[in-house]
Amino acid sequence: MRVLVTGGAGFIGSHVVDALVERGHEPVVLDLRADPARDVRDADTVARALAGIDAVCHQAARVGLGDGVRDAAGYAGHNGLGTAVLVAAMAEQGVRRLVLAGSMVVYGEGRYTCGRHGVVRPGPRAAAALDAGRFEPVCPACGAELEPGLVAEDAPADPRNVYAATKLAQEHLAAAWARATGGTALSLRYHNVYGPRMPRDTPYAGVASFFRSALARGEAPQVFEDGRQRRDFVHVRDIATANVAALEAGAEPGALTAYNAGSGTPHTVGELAAALAAACGGPEPVVTGAYRLGDVRHITADSARLRADLGWKPETGFAEGTREFAAAGATG
Ligand SMILES: NC(=O)c1ccc[n+]([C@@H]2O[C@H](COP(=O)([O-])OP(=O)(O)OC[C@H]3O[C@@H](n4cnc5c(N)ncnc54)[C@H](O)[C@@H]3O)[C@@H](O)[C@H]2O)c1
Ligand SMILES: [Zn+2]
């Protein structure tokens, strides 16, 4: 297959390119990183890039929490407008297969159960509670402590920040395109992706990158809240193979199918910091109690559907992946 990989010069996109080559496919990169003219928001550029393309793997986006609402137009432009231009051009040129880099951020807070009220949806955490060190969301009905669980794809969307809103908009645009054209659209809702070539020292970098950069400076990783917030850290090579599996898979025409893409094994942010500090032989992490409004407390995936439908499974576990990531230090 000849596959257009938007964002193919980025962290995840570059691994998708490698994985496609390994499977005998032909990737074509569209990314403005090296050449600002290769912009997915530009209709003529996209139309030219789609010539002879069988499928699109759409990774290009402005990522991370960044400057938040002050950069709302930037997020909406790269992520929303970029996806709109892309699907319009695909409709025009009859390209019928789309795999989208989705995100777990569309869920907001993860899945929680209350002993009395069953599955509940806690709202955003109040600044006053966070200031007082009360990080765990509580039952909206009775205020009791909640048990965090694994979020499945049918969980309601609840984007909590600008980035999340634009990642959800991308899915809606892809779904609208699929309905209108009979194309197949798969969204892989990545959880916390880490590994070689992870962006560093930018407001868009992920937490593993922040921790490793601190360790490289000889400083202790600074862990927000109490460090017990749970995430699913999934290795970038596994996300790349999930993309190839999604590109090769049959899927329901005329609809968007969403898949959680996680390792299936939750870890806390504190555990991540400790694993990286140990692997670097660096100072122990410091738990600061600081927080970022807009962060969610726990968000961990049930990736069973991806495994069952696409026959994919992650190959790089947490211990091995974090050791390798730490060892790559300043170079990887
Ligand atoms: N890293 C994660 O943990 C994570 C989690 C969930 C979802 N995602 C999604 O995965 C995708 C890839 O993210 P990443 O982590 O590799 O980030 P990244 O910043 O390394 O890669 C994104 C790439 O897209 C390119 N790009 C951005 N806007 C563009 C535009 N308008 N036209 C052309 N190219 C453009 C950038 O130049 C960059 O190379 C994104 O869609 C992101 O939302 C990432
Ligand atoms: Zn309750």
Short mmCIF file of C-alpha atoms and ligand atoms in Angstrom, two decimals:
data_model
loop_
_atom_site.label_atom_id
_atom_site.label_comp_id
_atom_site.label_asym_id
_atom_site.label_seq_id
_atom_site.Cartn_x
_atom_site.Cartn_y
_atom_site.Cartn_z
CA MET A 1 0.00 0.00 0.00
CA ARG A 2 1.10 3.55 -0.70
CA VAL A 3 0.31 5.38 2.54
CA LEU A 4 0.34 9.14 3.13
CA VAL A 5 1.64 9.67 6.67
CA THR A 6 0.80 13.19 7.81
CA GLY A 7 3.04 14.24 10.67
CA GLY A 8 5.45 11.54 9.46
CA ALA A 9 8.49 13.54 10.61
CA GLY A 10 7.20 13.64 14.18
CA PHE A 11 7.72 11.34 17.16
CA ILE A 12 5.01 8.77 16.46
CA GLY A 13 4.73 9.39 12.71
CA SER A 14 8.41 8.59 12.15
CA HIS A 15 7.95 5.22 13.84
CA VAL A 16 4.84 4.59 11.72
CA VAL A 17 6.98 5.25 8.64
CA ASP A 18 9.56 2.71 9.86
CA ALA A 19 6.88 0.11 10.63
CA LEU A 20 5.27 0.57 7.21
CA VAL A 21 8.60 0.04 5.43
CA GLU A 22 9.21 -3.05 7.53
CA ARG A 23 5.87 -4.49 6.33
CA GLY A 24 6.67 -3.75 2.69
CA HIS A 25 4.42 -0.70 2.33
CA GLU A 26 5.38 2.61 0.75
CA PRO A 27 5.05 5.61 3.10
CA VAL A 28 4.88 9.17 1.79
CA VAL A 29 5.44 11.87 4.43
CA LEU A 30 3.48 15.11 4.64
CA ASP A 31 4.89 17.20 7.49
CA LEU A 32 5.72 20.87 7.81
CA ARG A 33 8.61 20.22 10.22
CA ALA A 34 11.33 20.27 7.57
CA ASP A 35 9.41 22.15 4.90
CA PRO A 36 6.71 24.66 5.96
CA ALA A 37 5.07 24.22 2.55
CA ARG A 38 4.15 20.61 3.45
CA ASP A 39 1.17 21.76 5.51
CA VAL A 40 -1.94 19.65 5.89
CA ARG A 41 -4.00 22.87 6.16
CA ASP A 42 -3.13 23.77 2.57
CA ALA A 43 -5.65 22.27 0.13
CA ASP A 44 -3.38 22.35 -2.95
CA THR A 45 -0.52 20.70 -1.09
CA VAL A 46 -2.80 17.96 0.21
CA ALA A 47 -4.38 17.40 -3.21
CA ARG A 48 -0.92 16.89 -4.74
CA ALA A 49 0.24 14.67 -1.88
CA LEU A 50 -2.77 12.35 -2.31
CA ALA A 51 -1.92 11.42 -5.91
CA GLY A 52 -1.55 7.63 -6.14
CA ILE A 53 -2.26 7.14 -2.40
CA ASP A 54 -4.23 4.09 -1.16
CA ALA A 55 -4.64 5.08 2.50
CA VAL A 56 -3.94 7.96 4.84
CA CYS A 57 -2.42 7.68 8.30
CA HIS A 58 -3.16 11.06 9.90
CA GLN A 59 -0.68 11.87 12.67
CA ALA A 60 -0.16 15.59 12.06
CA ALA A 61 -1.41 17.69 14.95
CA ARG A 62 -0.45 20.30 17.46
CA VAL A 63 -0.04 18.17 20.58
CA GLY A 64 0.02 18.43 24.36
CA LEU A 65 -1.52 20.91 26.78
CA GLY A 66 0.81 23.64 25.48
CA ASP A 67 -0.35 27.16 26.22
CA GLY A 68 -3.89 25.94 26.48
CA VAL A 69 -6.66 28.32 25.66
CA ARG A 70 -4.36 31.15 24.55
CA ASP A 71 -3.34 28.93 21.65
CA ALA A 72 -6.89 27.75 20.88
CA ALA A 73 -6.68 29.05 17.31
CA GLY A 74 -3.41 27.16 16.73
CA TYR A 75 -4.91 23.88 17.96
CA ALA A 76 -8.12 24.39 16.00
CA GLY A 77 -6.12 25.28 12.88
CA HIS A 78 -3.61 22.41 12.83
CA ASN A 79 -5.97 19.79 14.21
CA GLY A 80 -9.48 20.82 13.14
CA LEU A 81 -8.90 22.71 9.90
CA GLY A 82 -6.03 20.36 8.96
CA THR A 83 -8.30 17.32 9.25
CA ALA A 84 -11.12 19.09 7.41
CA VAL A 85 -8.85 19.94 4.47
CA LEU A 86 -7.53 16.38 4.43
CA VAL A 87 -10.91 14.60 4.39
CA ALA A 88 -12.29 17.02 1.80
CA ALA A 89 -9.36 16.21 -0.50
CA MET A 90 -9.73 12.47 0.16
CA ALA A 91 -13.42 12.68 -0.78
CA GLU A 92 -12.50 14.56 -3.94
CA GLN A 93 -9.83 12.06 -4.99
CA GLY A 94 -11.56 8.85 -3.90
CA VAL A 95 -9.11 7.78 -1.20
CA ARG A 96 -11.27 5.56 1.00
CA ARG A 97 -9.13 4.49 3.94
CA LEU A 98 -8.19 6.65 6.91
CA VAL A 99 -6.42 5.86 10.16
CA LEU A 100 -6.46 8.71 12.65
CA ALA A 101 -4.19 9.38 15.61
CA GLY A 102 -6.89 9.69 18.24
CA SER A 103 -6.32 10.29 21.92
CA MET A 104 -7.52 9.15 25.29
CA VAL A 105 -8.03 12.83 26.11
CA VAL A 106 -11.48 12.59 24.49
CA TYR A 107 -12.70 10.75 27.62
CA GLY A 108 -11.81 13.37 30.20
CA GLU A 109 -11.67 11.65 33.59
CA GLY A 110 -11.43 7.88 33.32
CA ARG A 111 -13.91 5.32 34.51
CA TYR A 112 -14.90 5.30 38.19
CA THR A 113 -17.25 3.30 40.35
CA CYS A 114 -18.87 4.34 43.60
CA GLY A 115 -19.72 1.62 46.13
CA ARG A 116 -23.29 2.93 46.28
CA HIS A 117 -23.89 4.50 42.86
CA GLY A 118 -22.05 2.20 40.49
CA VAL A 119 -20.32 3.76 37.45
CA VAL A 120 -20.27 7.56 37.86
CA ARG A 121 -18.76 10.48 35.95
CA PRO A 122 -17.00 12.92 38.25
CA GLY A 123 -16.75 16.47 36.88
CA PRO A 124 -13.56 18.53 36.66
CA ARG A 125 -11.73 18.80 39.97
CA ALA A 126 -12.08 22.11 41.78
CA ALA A 127 -8.99 24.27 42.34
CA ALA A 128 -9.88 24.49 46.06
CA ALA A 129 -9.81 20.70 46.43
CA LEU A 130 -6.52 20.43 44.54
CA ASP A 131 -4.99 23.26 46.64
CA ALA A 132 -5.95 21.30 49.73
CA GLY A 133 -4.21 18.19 48.36
CA ARG A 134 -7.48 16.37 47.65
CA PHE A 135 -6.54 14.95 44.27
CA GLU A 136 -8.98 12.04 44.01
CA PRO A 137 -12.27 12.89 42.32
CA VAL A 138 -15.28 11.98 44.46
CA CYS A 139 -18.72 10.61 43.67
CA PRO A 140 -20.89 13.44 42.28
CA ALA A 141 -23.92 11.92 44.07
CA CYS A 142 -22.59 11.15 47.56
CA GLY A 143 -19.04 12.53 47.79
CA ALA A 144 -17.58 9.10 48.55
CA GLU A 145 -14.17 7.94 47.34
CA LEU A 146 -14.21 6.18 43.99
CA GLU A 147 -12.52 3.14 42.52
CA PRO A 148 -10.74 3.91 39.19
CA GLY A 149 -11.17 1.37 36.38
CA LEU A 150 -10.34 0.86 32.70
CA VAL A 151 -12.13 3.06 30.21
CA ALA A 152 -13.70 1.37 27.17
CA GLU A 153 -14.41 2.90 23.77
CA ASP A 154 -18.11 3.42 24.47
CA ALA A 155 -17.38 5.77 27.38
CA PRO A 156 -18.97 9.16 26.70
CA ALA A 157 -16.74 11.87 25.27
CA ASP A 158 -15.84 14.57 27.78
CA PRO A 159 -12.95 16.70 26.46
CA ARG A 160 -11.54 18.90 29.24
CA ASN A 161 -9.20 21.28 27.40
CA VAL A 162 -8.61 22.87 24.01
CA TYR A 163 -6.34 20.10 22.75
CA ALA A 164 -8.88 17.45 23.77
CA ALA A 165 -11.70 19.36 22.08
CA THR A 166 -9.75 19.42 18.80
CA LYS A 167 -8.85 15.71 19.02
CA LEU A 168 -12.55 14.94 19.39
CA ALA A 169 -13.36 17.26 16.47
CA GLN A 170 -10.91 15.26 14.32
CA GLU A 171 -12.88 12.08 15.06
CA HIS A 172 -16.19 13.74 14.23
CA LEU A 173 -14.79 15.04 10.93
CA ALA A 174 -13.42 11.58 10.08
CA ALA A 175 -16.79 10.01 10.91
CA ALA A 176 -18.62 12.56 8.74
CA TRP A 177 -16.21 11.84 5.88
CA ALA A 178 -16.75 8.07 6.24
CA ARG A 179 -20.54 8.45 6.20
CA ALA A 180 -20.48 10.70 3.17
CA THR A 181 -18.04 8.61 1.12
CA GLY A 182 -18.49 5.03 2.38
CA GLY A 183 -14.85 5.11 3.39
CA THR A 184 -13.42 3.33 6.42
CA ALA A 185 -12.08 5.36 9.32
CA LEU A 186 -10.31 3.97 12.36
CA SER A 187 -9.28 6.13 15.27
CA LEU A 188 -6.58 4.76 17.53
CA ARG A 189 -7.02 6.54 20.84
CA TYR A 190 -3.45 6.50 22.04
CA HIS A 191 -2.77 6.59 25.75
CA ASN A 192 0.57 7.95 27.01
CA VAL A 193 3.06 7.16 24.27
CA TYR A 194 6.77 7.21 25.12
CA GLY A 195 10.01 5.99 23.59
CA PRO A 196 12.83 7.00 21.24
CA ARG A 197 12.51 10.38 19.44
CA MET A 198 10.01 11.66 21.99
CA PRO A 199 9.86 15.48 21.82
CA ARG A 200 11.87 17.11 24.59
CA ASP A 201 12.10 20.51 26.24
CA THR A 202 8.96 21.89 24.62
CA PRO A 203 5.62 22.69 26.25
CA TYR A 204 4.22 19.87 24.11
CA ALA A 205 6.47 17.11 25.46
CA GLY A 206 5.02 14.24 27.49
CA VAL A 207 5.72 13.47 31.12
CA ALA A 208 8.34 10.75 30.43
CA SER A 209 10.32 13.31 28.44
CA PHE A 210 10.13 15.94 31.21
CA PHE A 211 11.38 13.40 33.74
CA ARG A 212 14.25 12.24 31.54
CA SER A 213 15.34 15.79 30.74
CA ALA A 214 15.47 16.60 34.47
CA LEU A 215 17.54 13.48 35.10
CA ALA A 216 19.89 14.39 32.24
CA ARG A 217 20.53 17.71 34.04
CA GLY A 218 21.25 15.78 37.25
CA GLU A 219 18.00 16.99 38.81
CA ALA A 220 15.24 15.01 40.50
CA PRO A 221 12.09 14.50 38.40
CA GLN A 222 9.30 16.75 39.76
CA VAL A 223 6.11 14.72 40.12
CA PHE A 224 2.78 16.60 40.16
CA GLU A 225 -0.03 15.94 42.67
CA ASP A 226 0.86 12.99 44.93
CA GLY A 227 2.34 10.87 42.15
CA ARG A 228 -0.43 8.29 42.40
CA GLN A 229 -2.29 9.37 39.26
CA ARG A 230 -2.64 6.36 36.97
CA ARG A 231 -1.86 6.26 33.26
CA ASP A 232 -1.28 3.67 30.57
CA PHE A 233 2.24 4.17 29.23
CA VAL A 234 2.53 2.51 25.84
CA HIS A 235 5.71 2.19 23.80
CA VAL A 236 5.92 4.09 20.53
CA ARG A 237 6.96 0.99 18.53
CA ASP A 238 3.75 -0.70 19.67
CA ILE A 239 1.71 2.32 18.60
CA ALA A 240 3.43 2.15 15.20
CA THR A 241 2.51 -1.52 14.70
CA ALA A 242 -1.07 -0.72 15.81
CA ASN A 243 -1.23 1.86 13.02
CA VAL A 244 0.00 -0.64 10.43
CA ALA A 245 -2.53 -3.22 11.68
CA ALA A 246 -5.30 -0.60 11.42
CA LEU A 247 -4.24 0.35 7.88
CA GLU A 248 -4.28 -3.30 6.83
CA ALA A 249 -7.51 -4.22 8.64
CA GLY A 250 -10.94 -4.48 7.19
CA ALA A 251 -13.32 -2.13 8.98
CA GLU A 252 -16.94 -1.14 8.74
CA PRO A 253 -17.41 1.13 5.71
CA GLY A 254 -19.24 4.39 6.23
CA ALA A 255 -18.38 4.72 9.90
CA LEU A 256 -15.59 5.56 12.30
CA THR A 257 -14.43 2.73 14.54
CA ALA A 258 -12.54 3.82 17.65
CA TYR A 259 -9.97 1.74 19.47
CA ASN A 260 -8.14 2.39 22.70
CA ALA A 261 -4.44 1.91 22.07
CA GLY A 262 -2.70 1.26 25.36
CA SER A 263 -0.48 -1.36 26.96
CA GLY A 264 -3.37 -2.59 29.11
CA THR A 265 -1.17 -2.33 32.23
CA PRO A 266 -1.68 0.86 34.25
CA HIS A 267 1.16 2.50 36.14
CA THR A 268 1.29 5.62 38.26
CA VAL A 269 3.19 8.73 37.21
CA GLY A 270 5.25 8.28 40.38
CA GLU A 271 6.21 4.78 39.25
CA LEU A 272 7.31 6.14 35.90
CA ALA A 273 9.50 8.77 37.57
CA ALA A 274 11.01 6.16 39.90
CA ALA A 275 11.71 3.70 37.06
CA LEU A 276 13.45 6.38 34.98
CA ALA A 277 15.41 7.72 37.97
CA ALA A 278 16.59 4.20 38.85
CA ALA A 279 17.56 3.42 35.26
CA CYS A 280 19.53 6.69 35.01
CA GLY A 281 21.11 6.26 38.44
CA GLY A 282 19.73 9.74 39.14
CA PRO A 283 18.17 11.40 42.20
CA GLU A 284 14.90 10.05 43.58
CA PRO A 285 11.79 11.79 42.26
CA VAL A 286 10.29 14.64 44.31
CA VAL A 287 6.53 14.68 44.74
CA THR A 288 5.57 18.36 44.64
CA GLY A 289 1.80 18.51 45.18
CA ALA A 290 1.64 21.02 42.33
CA TYR A 291 -1.04 20.48 39.73
CA ARG A 292 -2.26 21.67 36.33
CA LEU A 293 -5.92 22.51 35.99
CA GLY A 294 -7.22 20.49 33.06
CA ASP A 295 -5.20 17.40 33.94
CA VAL A 296 -7.31 14.39 34.77
CA ARG A 297 -6.58 12.18 37.75
CA HIS A 298 -6.64 8.66 36.33
CA ILE A 299 -7.10 7.53 32.76
CA THR A 300 -6.29 3.97 31.85
CA ALA A 301 -7.35 1.98 28.85
CA ASP A 302 -9.11 -1.22 28.13
CA SER A 303 -7.40 -2.08 24.83
CA ALA A 304 -9.06 -5.50 24.47
CA ARG A 305 -11.01 -4.46 21.37
CA LEU A 306 -7.85 -3.52 19.49
CA ARG A 307 -6.28 -6.85 20.38
CA ALA A 308 -9.38 -8.84 19.43
CA ASP A 309 -10.32 -7.06 16.19
CA LEU A 310 -6.89 -6.32 14.75
CA GLY A 311 -4.84 -9.15 16.26
CA TRP A 312 -2.41 -6.56 17.64
CA LYS A 313 -0.51 -6.88 20.86
CA PRO A 314 2.09 -4.70 22.54
CA GLU A 315 5.60 -6.17 22.57
CA THR A 316 7.54 -3.74 24.80
CA GLY A 317 6.65 -3.85 28.50
CA PHE A 318 7.04 -1.03 31.05
CA ALA A 319 10.28 -2.26 32.67
CA GLU A 320 12.06 -2.88 29.37
CA GLY A 321 10.66 0.23 27.67
CA THR A 322 11.53 2.64 30.47
CA ARG A 323 15.06 1.18 30.79
CA GLU A 324 15.66 1.62 27.08
CA PHE A 325 14.20 5.14 27.13
CA ALA A 326 16.35 6.19 30.06
CA ALA A 327 19.47 4.67 28.52
CA ALA A 328 18.92 6.58 25.27
CA GLY A 329 19.39 9.71 27.43
CA ALA A 330 20.37 12.79 25.54
CA THR A 331 20.48 11.12 22.15
CA GLY A 332 17.19 9.27 21.76
N1 LIG B 1 2.50 11.43 22.20
C1 LIG B 1 1.39 10.99 22.79
O1 LIG B 1 1.42 10.49 23.93
C2 LIG B 1 0.06 11.08 22.08
C3 LIG B 1 -1.09 10.64 22.77
C4 LIG B 1 -2.31 10.70 22.13
C5 LIG B 1 -2.40 11.15 20.82
N2 LIG B 1 -1.29 11.58 20.17
C6 LIG B 1 -1.43 12.04 18.77
O2 LIG B 1 -0.43 11.43 17.97
C7 LIG B 1 -0.13 12.26 16.86
C8 LIG B 1 1.38 12.42 16.74
O3 LIG B 1 1.86 13.10 17.89
P1 LIG B 1 3.38 13.06 18.35
O4 LIG B 1 3.37 12.76 19.80
O5 LIG B 1 4.17 12.22 17.43
O6 LIG B 1 3.76 14.62 18.22
P2 LIG B 1 4.87 15.34 17.29
O7 LIG B 1 4.73 16.79 17.56
O8 LIG B 1 6.21 14.72 17.46
O9 LIG B 1 4.38 15.01 15.82
C9 LIG B 1 3.41 15.75 15.16
C10 LIG B 1 3.95 16.07 13.78
O10 LIG B 1 2.92 16.72 13.04
C11 LIG B 1 3.50 17.76 12.30
N3 LIG B 1 2.45 18.75 12.05
C12 LIG B 1 1.77 19.50 12.95
N4 LIG B 1 0.90 20.31 12.35
C13 LIG B 1 1.03 20.07 11.01
C14 LIG B 1 0.40 20.60 9.85
N5 LIG B 1 -0.53 21.55 9.94
N6 LIG B 1 0.78 20.11 8.64
C15 LIG B 1 1.74 19.16 8.54
N7 LIG B 1 2.37 18.63 9.59
C16 LIG B 1 2.03 19.08 10.82
C17 LIG B 1 4.60 18.31 13.18
O11 LIG B 1 5.57 19.00 12.39
C18 LIG B 1 5.15 17.04 13.81
O12 LIG B 1 6.23 16.51 13.08
C19 LIG B 1 -0.89 13.56 17.10
O13 LIG B 1 -2.06 13.53 16.31
C20 LIG B 1 -1.24 13.52 18.57
O14 LIG B 1 -2.43 14.25 18.86
C21 LIG B 1 -0.05 11.56 20.77
ZN ZN B 2 -21.80 7.67 45.33
#
